[in-house]
PDB file of C-alpha atoms in Angstrom:
ATOM      1  CA  GLN Y  22      32.745  10.277 -27.985  1.00  0.00           C
ATOM      2  CA  GLY Y  23      35.546  12.599 -28.314  1.00  0.00           C
ATOM      3  CA  CYS Y  24      33.910  14.843 -30.911  1.00  0.00           C
ATOM      4  CA  ALA Y  25      33.592  18.437 -29.712  1.00  0.00           C
ATOM      5  CA  GLN Y  26      30.246  19.997 -30.005  1.00  0.00           C
ATOM      6  CA  LYS Y  27      29.735  23.466 -31.460  1.00  0.00           C
ATOM      7  CA  TYR Y  28      28.016  25.934 -29.322  1.00  0.00           C
ATOM      8  CA  ILE Y  29      27.528  29.598 -28.974  1.00  0.00           C
ATOM      9  CA  VAL Y  30      28.361  31.180 -25.561  1.00  0.00           C
ATOM     10  CA  LYS Y  31      25.545  33.769 -24.725  1.00  0.00           C
ATOM     11  CA  ASN Y  32      26.412  34.632 -21.178  1.00  0.00           C
ATOM     12  CA  TYR Y  33      30.318  34.970 -20.601  1.00  0.00           C
ATOM     13  CA  PHE Y  34      30.074  35.512 -16.976  1.00  0.00           C
ATOM     14  CA  TYR Y  35      28.188  32.058 -16.292  1.00  0.00           C
ATOM     15  CA  TYR Y  36      30.734  30.517 -18.778  1.00  0.00           C
ATOM     16  CA  TYR Y  37      33.829  31.583 -17.269  1.00  0.00           C
ATOM     17  CA  LEU Y  38      32.492  31.393 -13.694  1.00  0.00           C
ATOM     18  CA  PHE Y  39      31.482  27.601 -14.066  1.00  0.00           C
ATOM     19  CA  LYS Y  40      34.623  26.715 -16.237  1.00  0.00           C
ATOM     20  CA  PHE Y  41      36.566  28.082 -13.499  1.00  0.00           C
ATOM     21  CA  SER Y  42      34.636  26.348 -10.822  1.00  0.00           C
ATOM     22  CA  ALA Y  43      34.934  23.062 -12.641  1.00  0.00           C
ATOM     23  CA  ALA Y  44      38.674  23.425 -12.482  1.00  0.00           C
ATOM     24  CA  LEU Y  45      38.513  23.685  -8.771  1.00  0.00           C
ATOM     25  CA  GLY Y  46      37.714  19.901  -8.816  1.00  0.00           C
ATOM     26  CA  GLU Y  47      40.724  18.830 -11.053  1.00  0.00           C
ATOM     27  CA  GLU Y  48      44.234  18.301 -10.649  1.00  0.00           C
ATOM     28  CA  ILE Y  49      45.594  21.639 -11.183  1.00  0.00           C
ATOM     29  CA  PHE Y  50      43.562  22.738  -7.915  1.00  0.00           C
ATOM     30  CA  TYR Y  51      44.781  19.645  -5.920  1.00  0.00           C
ATOM     31  CA  ILE Y  52      48.370  20.181  -6.899  1.00  0.00           C
ATOM     32  CA  THR Y  53      48.255  23.967  -5.795  1.00  0.00           C
ATOM     33  CA  PHE Y  54      45.768  24.361  -2.769  1.00  0.00           C
ATOM     34  CA  LEU Y  55      46.770  21.332  -0.757  1.00  0.00           C
ATOM     35  CA  PRO Y  56      50.488  22.046  -0.603  1.00  0.00           C
ATOM     36  CA  PHE Y  57      49.657  25.541  -0.086  1.00  0.00           C
ATOM     37  CA  ILE Y  58      47.892  24.654   3.125  1.00  0.00           C
ATOM     38  CA  TYR Y  59      50.727  22.381   4.187  1.00  0.00           C
ATOM     39  CA  TRP Y  60      53.388  25.074   3.454  1.00  0.00           C
ATOM     40  CA  ASN Y  61      51.445  28.085   4.794  1.00  0.00           C
ATOM     41  CA  VAL Y  62      48.785  27.144   7.251  1.00  0.00           C
ATOM     42  CA  ASP Y  63      49.014  24.148   9.383  1.00  0.00           C
ATOM     43  CA  HIS Y  64      50.409  20.585   9.009  1.00  0.00           C
ATOM     44  CA  SER Y  65      47.661  18.919  10.863  1.00  0.00           C
ATOM     45  CA  VAL Y  66      45.072  20.644   8.718  1.00  0.00           C
ATOM     46  CA  SER Y  67      46.698  19.449   5.652  1.00  0.00           C
ATOM     47  CA  ARG Y  68      47.186  15.906   6.763  1.00  0.00           C
ATOM     48  CA  ARG Y  69      43.464  15.548   7.506  1.00  0.00           C
ATOM     49  CA  MET Y  70      42.537  17.141   4.219  1.00  0.00           C
ATOM     50  CA  ILE Y  71      44.601  14.858   2.182  1.00  0.00           C
ATOM     51  CA  ILE Y  72      43.639  11.607   3.933  1.00  0.00           C
ATOM     52  CA  ILE Y  73      39.783  12.586   3.731  1.00  0.00           C
ATOM     53  CA  TRP Y  74      40.369  13.748  -0.091  1.00  0.00           C
ATOM     54  CA  SER Y  75      42.147  10.334  -0.663  1.00  0.00           C
ATOM     55  CA  ILE Y  76      39.562   8.334   0.915  1.00  0.00           C
ATOM     56  CA  VAL Y  77      36.474  10.120  -0.627  1.00  0.00           C
ATOM     57  CA  MET Y  78      37.946  10.162  -4.083  1.00  0.00           C
ATOM     58  CA  TYR Y  79      38.771   6.421  -4.055  1.00  0.00           C
ATOM     59  CA  ILE Y  80      35.265   5.475  -2.947  1.00  0.00           C
ATOM     60  CA  GLY Y  81      33.727   7.960  -5.647  1.00  0.00           C
ATOM     61  CA  GLN Y  82      35.695   6.646  -8.544  1.00  0.00           C
ATOM     62  CA  VAL Y  83      35.041   2.948  -7.751  1.00  0.00           C
ATOM     63  CA  SER Y  84      31.427   3.745  -7.177  1.00  0.00           C
ATOM     64  CA  LYS Y  85      31.183   5.186 -10.674  1.00  0.00           C
ATOM     65  CA  ASP Y  86      32.576   2.000 -12.245  1.00  0.00           C
ATOM     66  CA  ILE Y  87      30.429  -0.401 -10.260  1.00  0.00           C
ATOM     67  CA  LEU Y  88      27.049   1.571 -10.696  1.00  0.00           C
ATOM     68  CA  LYS Y  89      27.673   2.338 -14.258  1.00  0.00           C
ATOM     69  CA  TRP Y  90      25.210   5.051 -14.547  1.00  0.00           C
ATOM     70  CA  PRO Y  91      25.739   6.913 -17.963  1.00  0.00           C
ATOM     71  CA  ARG Y  92      26.443  10.728 -18.246  1.00  0.00           C
ATOM     72  CA  PRO Y  93      23.557  13.083 -19.515  1.00  0.00           C
ATOM     73  CA  LEU Y  94      22.664  12.366 -23.155  1.00  0.00           C
ATOM     74  CA  SER Y  95      24.042  14.609 -25.815  1.00  0.00           C
ATOM     75  CA  PRO Y  96      21.894  16.012 -27.291  1.00  0.00           C
ATOM     76  CA  PRO Y  97      19.898  17.538 -25.729  1.00  0.00           C
ATOM     77  CA  VAL Y  98      22.739  18.451 -23.304  1.00  0.00           C
ATOM     78  CA  VAL Y  99      25.932  20.206 -24.736  1.00  0.00           C
ATOM     79  CA  LYS Y 100      28.998  18.904 -23.282  1.00  0.00           C
ATOM     80  CA  LEU Y 101      31.882  21.518 -22.534  1.00  0.00           C
ATOM     81  CA  GLU Y 102      34.356  18.790 -21.656  1.00  0.00           C
ATOM     82  CA  MET Y 103      35.497  15.832 -23.429  1.00  0.00           C
ATOM     83  CA  ARG Y 104      38.221  14.015 -21.346  1.00  0.00           C
ATOM     84  CA  THR Y 105      35.906  12.878 -18.559  1.00  0.00           C
ATOM     85  CA  ASP Y 106      32.921  12.122 -20.949  1.00  0.00           C
ATOM     86  CA  ALA Y 107      34.287   8.430 -21.123  1.00  0.00           C
ATOM     87  CA  GLU Y 108      33.673   7.978 -17.467  1.00  0.00           C
ATOM     88  CA  TYR Y 109      30.411   7.065 -15.886  1.00  0.00           C
ATOM     89  CA  GLY Y 110      28.242   9.727 -14.211  1.00  0.00           C
ATOM     90  CA  MET Y 111      27.157   8.643 -10.856  1.00  0.00           C
ATOM     91  CA  PRO Y 112      28.348   9.903  -8.281  1.00  0.00           C
ATOM     92  CA  SER Y 113      29.981  13.302  -9.318  1.00  0.00           C
ATOM     93  CA  THR Y 114      33.497  12.997  -7.895  1.00  0.00           C
ATOM     94  CA  HIS Y 115      33.916  16.809  -8.570  1.00  0.00           C
ATOM     95  CA  ALA Y 116      31.021  17.512  -6.080  1.00  0.00           C
ATOM     96  CA  MET Y 117      32.542  14.660  -3.642  1.00  0.00           C
ATOM     97  CA  ALA Y 118      35.778  16.271  -3.772  1.00  0.00           C
ATOM     98  CA  ALA Y 119      34.663  19.884  -3.389  1.00  0.00           C
ATOM     99  CA  THR Y 120      32.542  18.965  -0.356  1.00  0.00           C
ATOM    100  CA  ALA Y 121      35.015  16.946   1.241  1.00  0.00           C
ATOM    101  CA  ILE Y 122      37.920  19.602   0.904  1.00  0.00           C
ATOM    102  CA  SER Y 123      35.986  22.501   1.671  1.00  0.00           C
ATOM    103  CA  PHE Y 124      34.100  21.104   4.853  1.00  0.00           C
ATOM    104  CA  SER Y 125      37.051  19.353   5.953  1.00  0.00           C
ATOM    105  CA  PHE Y 126      39.008  22.282   5.986  1.00  0.00           C
ATOM    106  CA  LEU Y 127      36.255  24.098   7.883  1.00  0.00           C
ATOM    107  CA  ILE Y 128      36.235  21.436  10.687  1.00  0.00           C
ATOM    108  CA  ALA Y 129      39.962  21.070  10.942  1.00  0.00           C
ATOM    109  CA  THR Y 130      40.480  24.732  11.515  1.00  0.00           C
ATOM    110  CA  MET Y 131      37.447  26.122  13.272  1.00  0.00           C
ATOM    111  CA  ASN Y 132      38.984  25.144  16.655  1.00  0.00           C
ATOM    112  CA  GLN Y 133      42.519  26.249  15.955  1.00  0.00           C
ATOM    113  CA  TYR Y 134      42.086  29.682  14.365  1.00  0.00           C
ATOM    114  CA  LYS Y 135      40.171  32.596  15.218  1.00  0.00           C
ATOM    115  CA  TYR Y 136      37.508  33.569  12.494  1.00  0.00           C
ATOM    116  CA  PRO Y 137      33.720  33.640  12.600  1.00  0.00           C
ATOM    117  CA  PHE Y 138      32.328  30.135  12.058  1.00  0.00           C
ATOM    118  CA  GLU Y 139      29.447  31.395  10.118  1.00  0.00           C
ATOM    119  CA  LEU Y 140      31.959  32.950   7.589  1.00  0.00           C
ATOM    120  CA  GLY Y 141      33.793  29.803   7.187  1.00  0.00           C
ATOM    121  CA  LEU Y 142      30.502  27.719   6.732  1.00  0.00           C
ATOM    122  CA  VAL Y 143      29.400  30.106   3.997  1.00  0.00           C
ATOM    123  CA  ALA Y 144      32.530  29.811   2.392  1.00  0.00           C
ATOM    124  CA  ALA Y 145      32.440  26.044   2.310  1.00  0.00           C
ATOM    125  CA  PHE Y 146      28.884  26.082   0.945  1.00  0.00           C
ATOM    126  CA  VAL Y 147      29.671  28.507  -1.664  1.00  0.00           C
ATOM    127  CA  PHE Y 148      32.890  26.740  -2.799  1.00  0.00           C
ATOM    128  CA  SER Y 149      31.037  23.234  -3.042  1.00  0.00           C
ATOM    129  CA  THR Y 150      27.970  24.713  -4.479  1.00  0.00           C
ATOM    130  CA  LEU Y 151      29.982  26.459  -7.346  1.00  0.00           C
ATOM    131  CA  VAL Y 152      31.707  23.191  -8.106  1.00  0.00           C
ATOM    132  CA  CYS Y 153      28.354  21.338  -8.193  1.00  0.00           C
ATOM    133  CA  LEU Y 154      26.534  23.766 -10.372  1.00  0.00           C
ATOM    134  CA  SER Y 155      29.586  23.633 -12.914  1.00  0.00           C
ATOM    135  CA  ARG Y 156      29.211  20.060 -13.395  1.00  0.00           C
ATOM    136  CA  LEU Y 157      25.576  20.851 -14.604  1.00  0.00           C
ATOM    137  CA  TYR Y 158      26.587  23.923 -16.543  1.00  0.00           C
ATOM    138  CA  THR Y 159      29.224  22.076 -18.538  1.00  0.00           C
ATOM    139  CA  GLY Y 160      26.733  19.002 -19.117  1.00  0.00           C
ATOM    140  CA  MET Y 161      28.903  16.496 -17.402  1.00  0.00           C
ATOM    141  CA  HIS Y 162      26.403  15.359 -14.754  1.00  0.00           C
ATOM    142  CA  THR Y 163      22.707  15.254 -13.787  1.00  0.00           C
ATOM    143  CA  VAL Y 164      21.170  16.796 -10.852  1.00  0.00           C
ATOM    144  CA  LEU Y 165      20.948  13.368  -9.233  1.00  0.00           C
ATOM    145  CA  ASP Y 166      24.756  12.745  -9.852  1.00  0.00           C
ATOM    146  CA  VAL Y 167      25.693  15.993  -8.114  1.00  0.00           C
ATOM    147  CA  ILE Y 168      23.450  15.367  -5.085  1.00  0.00           C
ATOM    148  CA  GLY Y 169      24.387  11.906  -4.597  1.00  0.00           C
ATOM    149  CA  GLY Y 170      28.255  12.918  -4.720  1.00  0.00           C
ATOM    150  CA  ALA Y 171      27.796  15.598  -2.253  1.00  0.00           C
ATOM    151  CA  LEU Y 172      25.609  13.319   0.172  1.00  0.00           C
ATOM    152  CA  ILE Y 173      28.040  10.377   0.007  1.00  0.00           C
ATOM    153  CA  SER Y 174      31.154  12.607   0.775  1.00  0.00           C
ATOM    154  CA  ALA Y 175      28.846  14.331   3.776  1.00  0.00           C
ATOM    155  CA  VAL Y 176      28.071  10.980   4.962  1.00  0.00           C
ATOM    156  CA  LEU Y 177      31.753   9.893   4.726  1.00  0.00           C
ATOM    157  CA  LEU Y 178      32.866  13.026   6.650  1.00  0.00           C
ATOM    158  CA  VAL Y 179      30.533  12.310   9.464  1.00  0.00           C
ATOM    159  CA  LEU Y 180      31.793   8.696   9.716  1.00  0.00           C
ATOM    160  CA  LEU Y 181      35.583   9.473   9.419  1.00  0.00           C
ATOM    161  CA  TYR Y 182      35.448  12.495  11.758  1.00  0.00           C
ATOM    162  CA  PRO Y 183      35.397  10.679  15.315  1.00  0.00           C
ATOM    163  CA  ALA Y 184      38.399   8.893  13.797  1.00  0.00           C
ATOM    164  CA  TRP Y 185      40.591  11.748  12.554  1.00  0.00           C
ATOM    165  CA  ASP Y 186      42.779  12.035  15.646  1.00  0.00           C
ATOM    166  CA  THR Y 187      43.527   8.199  16.027  1.00  0.00           C
ATOM    167  CA  ILE Y 188      44.188   8.041  12.154  1.00  0.00           C
ATOM    168  CA  ASP Y 189      46.271  11.013  12.495  1.00  0.00           C
ATOM    169  CA  HIS Y 190      48.467   9.614  15.310  1.00  0.00           C
ATOM    170  CA  LEU Y 191      48.988   6.288  13.685  1.00  0.00           C
ATOM    171  CA  LEU Y 192      50.125   7.665  10.409  1.00  0.00           C
ATOM    172  CA  LEU Y 193      52.636   9.611  12.430  1.00  0.00           C
ATOM    173  CA  THR Y 194      53.944   7.217  14.836  1.00  0.00           C
ATOM    174  CA  SER Y 195      53.356   3.682  13.641  1.00  0.00           C
ATOM    175  CA  PRO Y 196      56.451   1.870  12.247  1.00  0.00           C
ATOM    176  CA  PHE Y 197      54.247   0.193   9.686  1.00  0.00           C
ATOM    177  CA  CYS Y 198      52.971   3.542   8.141  1.00  0.00           C
ATOM    178  CA  PRO Y 199      55.410   3.626   5.192  1.00  0.00           C
ATOM    179  CA  LEU Y 200      54.889   0.068   4.377  1.00  0.00           C
ATOM    180  CA  LEU Y 201      51.105   0.339   4.518  1.00  0.00           C
ATOM    181  CA  SER Y 202      50.730   3.652   2.895  1.00  0.00           C
ATOM    182  CA  ILE Y 203      52.466   2.280  -0.302  1.00  0.00           C
ATOM    183  CA  VAL Y 204      51.211  -1.192  -0.185  1.00  0.00           C
ATOM    184  CA  VAL Y 205      47.449  -0.722   0.560  1.00  0.00           C
ATOM    185  CA  PRO Y 206      47.100   2.020  -2.336  1.00  0.00           C
ATOM    186  CA  LEU Y 207      48.950  -0.311  -4.819  1.00  0.00           C
ATOM    187  CA  VAL Y 208      46.552  -3.338  -4.014  1.00  0.00           C
ATOM    188  CA  LEU Y 209      43.695  -1.200  -4.398  1.00  0.00           C
ATOM    189  CA  CYS Y 210      44.856   0.206  -7.723  1.00  0.00           C
ATOM    190  CA  TYR Y 211      45.889  -3.217  -9.174  1.00  0.00           C
ATOM    191  CA  ASN Y 212      42.443  -4.363  -8.118  1.00  0.00           C
ATOM    192  CA  TYR Y 213      40.465  -1.577  -9.508  1.00  0.00           C
ATOM    193  CA  PRO Y 214      37.041  -2.709 -11.116  1.00  0.00           C
ATOM    194  CA  LYS Y 215      37.451  -3.961 -14.717  1.00  0.00           C
ATOM    195  CA  LEU Y 216      35.270  -2.258 -17.590  1.00  0.00           C
ATOM    196  CA  ASP Y 217      34.553  -3.233 -21.022  1.00  0.00           C
ATOM    197  CA  TYR Y 218      36.461  -0.369 -22.441  1.00  0.00           C
ATOM    198  CA  TYR Y 219      39.098   2.053 -21.272  1.00  0.00           C
ATOM    199  CA  SER Y 220      38.168   4.674 -18.972  1.00  0.00           C
ATOM    200  CA  PRO Y 221      40.521   7.375 -17.208  1.00  0.00           C
ATOM    201  CA  THR Y 222      38.886   6.635 -13.709  1.00  0.00           C
ATOM    202  CA  ARG Y 223      41.679   3.994 -12.860  1.00  0.00           C
ATOM    203  CA  GLY Y 224      44.534   6.364 -13.852  1.00  0.00           C
ATOM    204  CA  ASP Y 225      42.934   9.249 -12.031  1.00  0.00           C
ATOM    205  CA  THR Y 226      42.379   7.145  -8.907  1.00  0.00           C
ATOM    206  CA  THR Y 227      46.117   5.837  -9.024  1.00  0.00           C
ATOM    207  CA  THR Y 228      47.107   9.412  -9.345  1.00  0.00           C
ATOM    208  CA  ILE Y 229      45.202  10.512  -6.188  1.00  0.00           C
ATOM    209  CA  LEU Y 230      46.182   7.346  -4.141  1.00  0.00           C
ATOM    210  CA  GLY Y 231      49.889   7.833  -5.134  1.00  0.00           C
ATOM    211  CA  ALA Y 232      49.905  11.499  -4.334  1.00  0.00           C
ATOM    212  CA  GLY Y 233      48.344  10.608  -0.837  1.00  0.00           C
ATOM    213  CA  ALA Y 234      50.714   7.746  -0.295  1.00  0.00           C
ATOM    214  CA  GLY Y 235      53.627  10.024  -0.909  1.00  0.00           C
ATOM    215  CA  ALA Y 236      52.573  12.745   1.208  1.00  0.00           C
ATOM    216  CA  THR Y 237      51.736  10.225   4.080  1.00  0.00           C
ATOM    217  CA  VAL Y 238      55.333   8.744   3.966  1.00  0.00           C
ATOM    218  CA  GLY Y 239      56.474  12.436   3.865  1.00  0.00           C
ATOM    219  CA  PHE Y 240      54.408  13.276   7.092  1.00  0.00           C
ATOM    220  CA  TRP Y 241      55.694  10.172   8.920  1.00  0.00           C
ATOM    221  CA  LEU Y 242      59.419  10.732   8.060  1.00  0.00           C
ATOM    222  CA  ASN Y 243      59.167  14.365   9.089  1.00  0.00           C
ATOM    223  CA  ASN Y 244      57.530  13.372  12.528  1.00  0.00           C
ATOM    224  CA  GLN Y 245      60.216  10.557  12.978  1.00  0.00           C
ATOM    225  CA  TYR Y 246      63.180  13.044  12.462  1.00  0.00           C
ATOM    226  CA  ALA Y 247      61.515  16.129  14.140  1.00  0.00           C
ATOM    227  CA  VAL Y 248      61.674  18.367  11.202  1.00  0.00           C
ATOM    228  CA  PRO Y 249      60.971  21.879  12.064  1.00  0.00           C
ATOM    229  CA  ALA Y 250      57.393  22.991  11.303  1.00  0.00           C
ATOM    230  CA  TYR Y 251      56.572  26.074   9.599  1.00  0.00           C
ATOM    231  CA  THR Y 252      56.068  28.876  12.017  1.00  0.00           C
ATOM    232  CA  ARG Y 253      52.364  29.741  12.678  1.00  0.00           C
ATOM    233  CA  GLU Y 254      53.184  33.523  13.048  1.00  0.00           C
ATOM    234  CA  ASN Y 255      53.559  33.700   9.393  1.00  0.00           C
ATOM    235  CA  PHE Y 256      50.005  32.845   8.433  1.00  0.00           C
ATOM    236  CA  GLN Y 257      46.990  33.180  10.814  1.00  0.00           C
ATOM    237  CA  LEU Y 258      43.539  32.825   9.757  1.00  0.00           C
ATOM    238  CA  GLY Y 259      41.402  35.712  11.040  1.00  0.00           C
ATOM    239  CA  TYR Y 260      44.207  38.280  10.930  1.00  0.00           C
ATOM    240  CA  PRO Y 261      44.655  40.095   7.672  1.00  0.00           C
ATOM    241  CA  LEU Y 262      47.846  39.607   5.604  1.00  0.00           C
ATOM    242  CA  ILE Y 263      48.741  43.365   5.602  1.00  0.00           C
ATOM    243  CA  THR Y 264      52.415  43.288   6.091  1.00  0.00           C
ATOM    244  CA  SER Y 265      54.664  43.011   3.044  1.00  0.00           C
ATOM    245  CA  LYS Y 266      56.863  40.618   4.815  1.00  0.00           C
ATOM    246  CA  ILE Y 267      54.197  38.095   5.408  1.00  0.00           C
ATOM    247  CA  ALA Y 268      52.858  38.410   1.994  1.00  0.00           C
ATOM    248  CA  VAL Y 269      56.371  37.936   0.225  1.00  0.00           C
ATOM    249  CA  VAL Y 270      57.118  34.852   2.663  1.00  0.00           C
ATOM    250  CA  VAL Y 271      53.938  33.303   1.723  1.00  0.00           C
ATOM    251  CA  LEU Y 272      54.298  33.850  -2.113  1.00  0.00           C
ATOM    252  CA  ALA Y 273      57.854  32.785  -2.155  1.00  0.00           C
ATOM    253  CA  ARG Y 274      57.003  29.653  -0.422  1.00  0.00           C
ATOM    254  CA  PHE Y 275      54.126  28.780  -2.906  1.00  0.00           C
ATOM    255  CA  PHE Y 276      56.222  29.547  -6.084  1.00  0.00           C
ATOM    256  CA  VAL Y 277      59.299  27.895  -4.863  1.00  0.00           C
ATOM    257  CA  GLY Y 278      57.278  24.927  -3.848  1.00  0.00           C
ATOM    258  CA  ILE Y 279      55.193  24.706  -7.034  1.00  0.00           C
ATOM    259  CA  PHE Y 280      58.120  24.868  -9.302  1.00  0.00           C
ATOM    260  CA  VAL Y 281      59.848  22.084  -7.202  1.00  0.00           C
ATOM    261  CA  VAL Y 282      56.493  19.894  -7.425  1.00  0.00           C
ATOM    262  CA  LEU Y 283      55.998  20.459 -11.055  1.00  0.00           C
ATOM    263  CA  LEU Y 284      59.708  19.807 -11.826  1.00  0.00           C
ATOM    264  CA  THR Y 285      59.311  16.435  -9.818  1.00  0.00           C
ATOM    265  CA  ARG Y 286      56.304  15.439 -11.796  1.00  0.00           C
ATOM    266  CA  ARG Y 287      57.846  16.159 -15.157  1.00  0.00           C
ATOM    267  CA  LEU Y 288      61.214  14.351 -14.347  1.00  0.00           C
ATOM    268  CA  MET Y 289      59.186  11.427 -12.878  1.00  0.00           C
ATOM    269  CA  LYS Y 290      56.872  11.118 -15.726  1.00  0.00           C
ATOM    270  CA  ASN Y 291      59.863  10.874 -18.211  1.00  0.00           C
ATOM    271  CA  VAL Y 292      61.938   8.627 -16.177  1.00  0.00           C
ATOM    272  CA  VAL Y 293      59.229   6.269 -15.212  1.00  0.00           C
ATOM    273  CA  LEU Y 294      57.714   6.160 -18.726  1.00  0.00           C
ATOM    274  CA  SER Y 295      61.293   5.404 -20.079  1.00  0.00           C
ATOM    275  CA  MET Y 296      62.020   2.575 -17.687  1.00  0.00           C
ATOM    276  CA  LEU Y 297      58.486   0.917 -18.454  1.00  0.00           C
ATOM    277  CA  GLY Y 298      58.923   1.535 -22.292  1.00  0.00           C
ATOM    278  CA  TYR Y 299      62.278  -0.483 -22.012  1.00  0.00           C
ATOM    279  CA  ARG Y 300      60.552  -3.239 -19.837  1.00  0.00           C
ATOM    280  CA  TYR Y 301      57.629  -3.757 -22.054  1.00  0.00           C
ATOM    281  CA  LYS Y 302      59.158  -2.843 -25.338  1.00  0.00           C
ATOM    282  CA  PHE Y 303      56.852   0.162 -26.347  1.00  0.00           C
ATOM    283  CA  PRO Y 304      57.584   3.739 -27.601  1.00  0.00           C
ATOM    284  CA  ILE Y 305      56.859   6.515 -25.077  1.00  0.00           C
ATOM    285  CA  GLY Y 306      54.384   7.951 -27.319  1.00  0.00           C
ATOM    286  CA  ASP Y 307      52.134   4.932 -27.582  1.00  0.00           C
ATOM    287  CA  LEU Y 308      49.002   5.845 -25.866  1.00  0.00           C
ATOM    288  CA  GLU Y 309      47.414   2.451 -26.089  1.00  0.00           C
ATOM    289  CA  ALA Y 310      50.345   0.831 -24.260  1.00  0.00           C
ATOM    290  CA  ARG Y 311      50.361   3.477 -21.420  1.00  0.00           C
ATOM    291  CA  ARG Y 312      46.646   2.407 -20.779  1.00  0.00           C
ATOM    292  CA  ARG Y 313      47.513  -1.169 -20.021  1.00  0.00           C
ATOM    293  CA  LEU Y 314      47.435  -2.052 -16.389  1.00  0.00           C
ATOM    294  CA  GLU Y 315      51.027  -3.068 -16.089  1.00  0.00           C
ATOM    295  CA  VAL Y 316      51.871   0.365 -17.423  1.00  0.00           C
ATOM    296  CA  GLU Y 317      49.448   2.776 -16.186  1.00  0.00           C
ATOM    297  CA  VAL Y 318      49.348   1.852 -12.662  1.00  0.00           C
ATOM    298  CA  PRO Y 319      53.020   1.998 -11.880  1.00  0.00           C
ATOM    299  CA  TYR Y 320      53.534   5.071 -14.028  1.00  0.00           C
ATOM    300  CA  LYS Y 321      50.884   6.981 -12.275  1.00  0.00           C
ATOM    301  CA  PHE Y 322      51.668   5.750  -8.922  1.00  0.00           C
ATOM    302  CA  ILE Y 323      55.265   6.312  -8.889  1.00  0.00           C
ATOM    303  CA  THR Y 324      55.202   9.816 -10.408  1.00  0.00           C
ATOM    304  CA  TYR Y 325      52.516  11.191  -8.083  1.00  0.00           C
ATOM    305  CA  SER Y 326      53.956   9.443  -4.852  1.00  0.00           C
ATOM    306  CA  SER Y 327      57.034  11.360  -5.791  1.00  0.00           C
ATOM    307  CA  VAL Y 328      55.025  14.486  -6.183  1.00  0.00           C
ATOM    308  CA  GLY Y 329      53.524  13.981  -2.713  1.00  0.00           C
ATOM    309  CA  PHE Y 330      56.955  13.138  -1.142  1.00  0.00           C
ATOM    310  CA  SER Y 331      58.471  16.076  -2.740  1.00  0.00           C
ATOM    311  CA  ALA Y 332      55.770  18.489  -1.399  1.00  0.00           C
ATOM    312  CA  THR Y 333      56.158  17.377   2.203  1.00  0.00           C
ATOM    313  CA  VAL Y 334      59.772  16.581   2.328  1.00  0.00           C
ATOM    314  CA  LEU Y 335      62.021  18.067  -0.386  1.00  0.00           C
ATOM    315  CA  VAL Y 336      60.132  21.532  -0.529  1.00  0.00           C
ATOM    316  CA  PRO Y 337      60.123  22.202   3.283  1.00  0.00           C
ATOM    317  CA  LEU Y 338      63.891  21.437   3.111  1.00  0.00           C
ATOM    318  CA  LEU Y 339      64.378  23.839   0.260  1.00  0.00           C
ATOM    319  CA  HIS Y 340      62.426  26.397   2.216  1.00  0.00           C
ATOM    320  CA  GLY Y 341      64.569  25.866   5.162  1.00  0.00           C
ATOM    321  CA  LEU Y 342      67.709  26.486   3.110  1.00  0.00           C
ATOM    322  CA  LEU Y 343      66.124  29.496   1.474  1.00  0.00           C
ATOM    323  CA  GLY Y 344      65.442  30.945   5.101  1.00  0.00           C
ATOM    324  CA  LEU Y 345      61.581  30.698   4.281  1.00  0.00           C
ATOM    325  CA  MET Y 346      60.673  28.500   7.276  1.00  0.00           C
TER     326      MET Y 346
END
């Protein structure tokens, strides 16, 4: 593990298509797409997507470390990624996330915006299919891993859909929401299934739950203080973005927001790691120390809960100051 294989790319179209598709199931996509929906489309849509994404990903990550099904053998498979190779294979969390995000977006928007349902269904299917196929192309999963991940995600969507409105209402109005949003994910992270060797699944799960927790606290806080929402007229599905004013506002919101989110992530990483390093007496660059439970969980959780809170509270405040609401 950790040794890159040599390979020759014979079809650059498939290579770049599936490398790009694989990135749609990783942090770079989550940290851009989900905030974009919050800033430019609809608060209720983004809330539902983030909650579904957090639940689906937690179940998927835990399932991997309970089932302990190995990834495809190499050789004969050529693996184009190395970071996730230390994880188990079943189910594919890329497939789970792609299915959950694409179809929850479809379900959450189909009754609120005017666009052909067939078009939305095809878009969701193509998005999730590309991500699923990318896991086969990159050699990271078997067909069974991908099918299992997509099916588990679909079942969870069906089970959670009837409770969407109830969950959303409680998250916005319950006085216990901030406490539960922090305590429950932390308990889940600290009681994550133990493995015989280090795997990035616990850290990735903590990242996801931390971001969801921070965003949820932000949703609750915005609702309690009746923070003005973004105007719907700026971005309506079903109508082309043809005016330069709308395009400029959308892009400005996105780039200002992403700058703040990435800055928050960088600052919090440094601050939290420095504090934990001082507490547990290890240098910041000590990778083994950063993998310890007492370091990894608070480091990841505090950093990414700050990112979620920043995206839902600080960025909208900055947008308001800049006249982008």
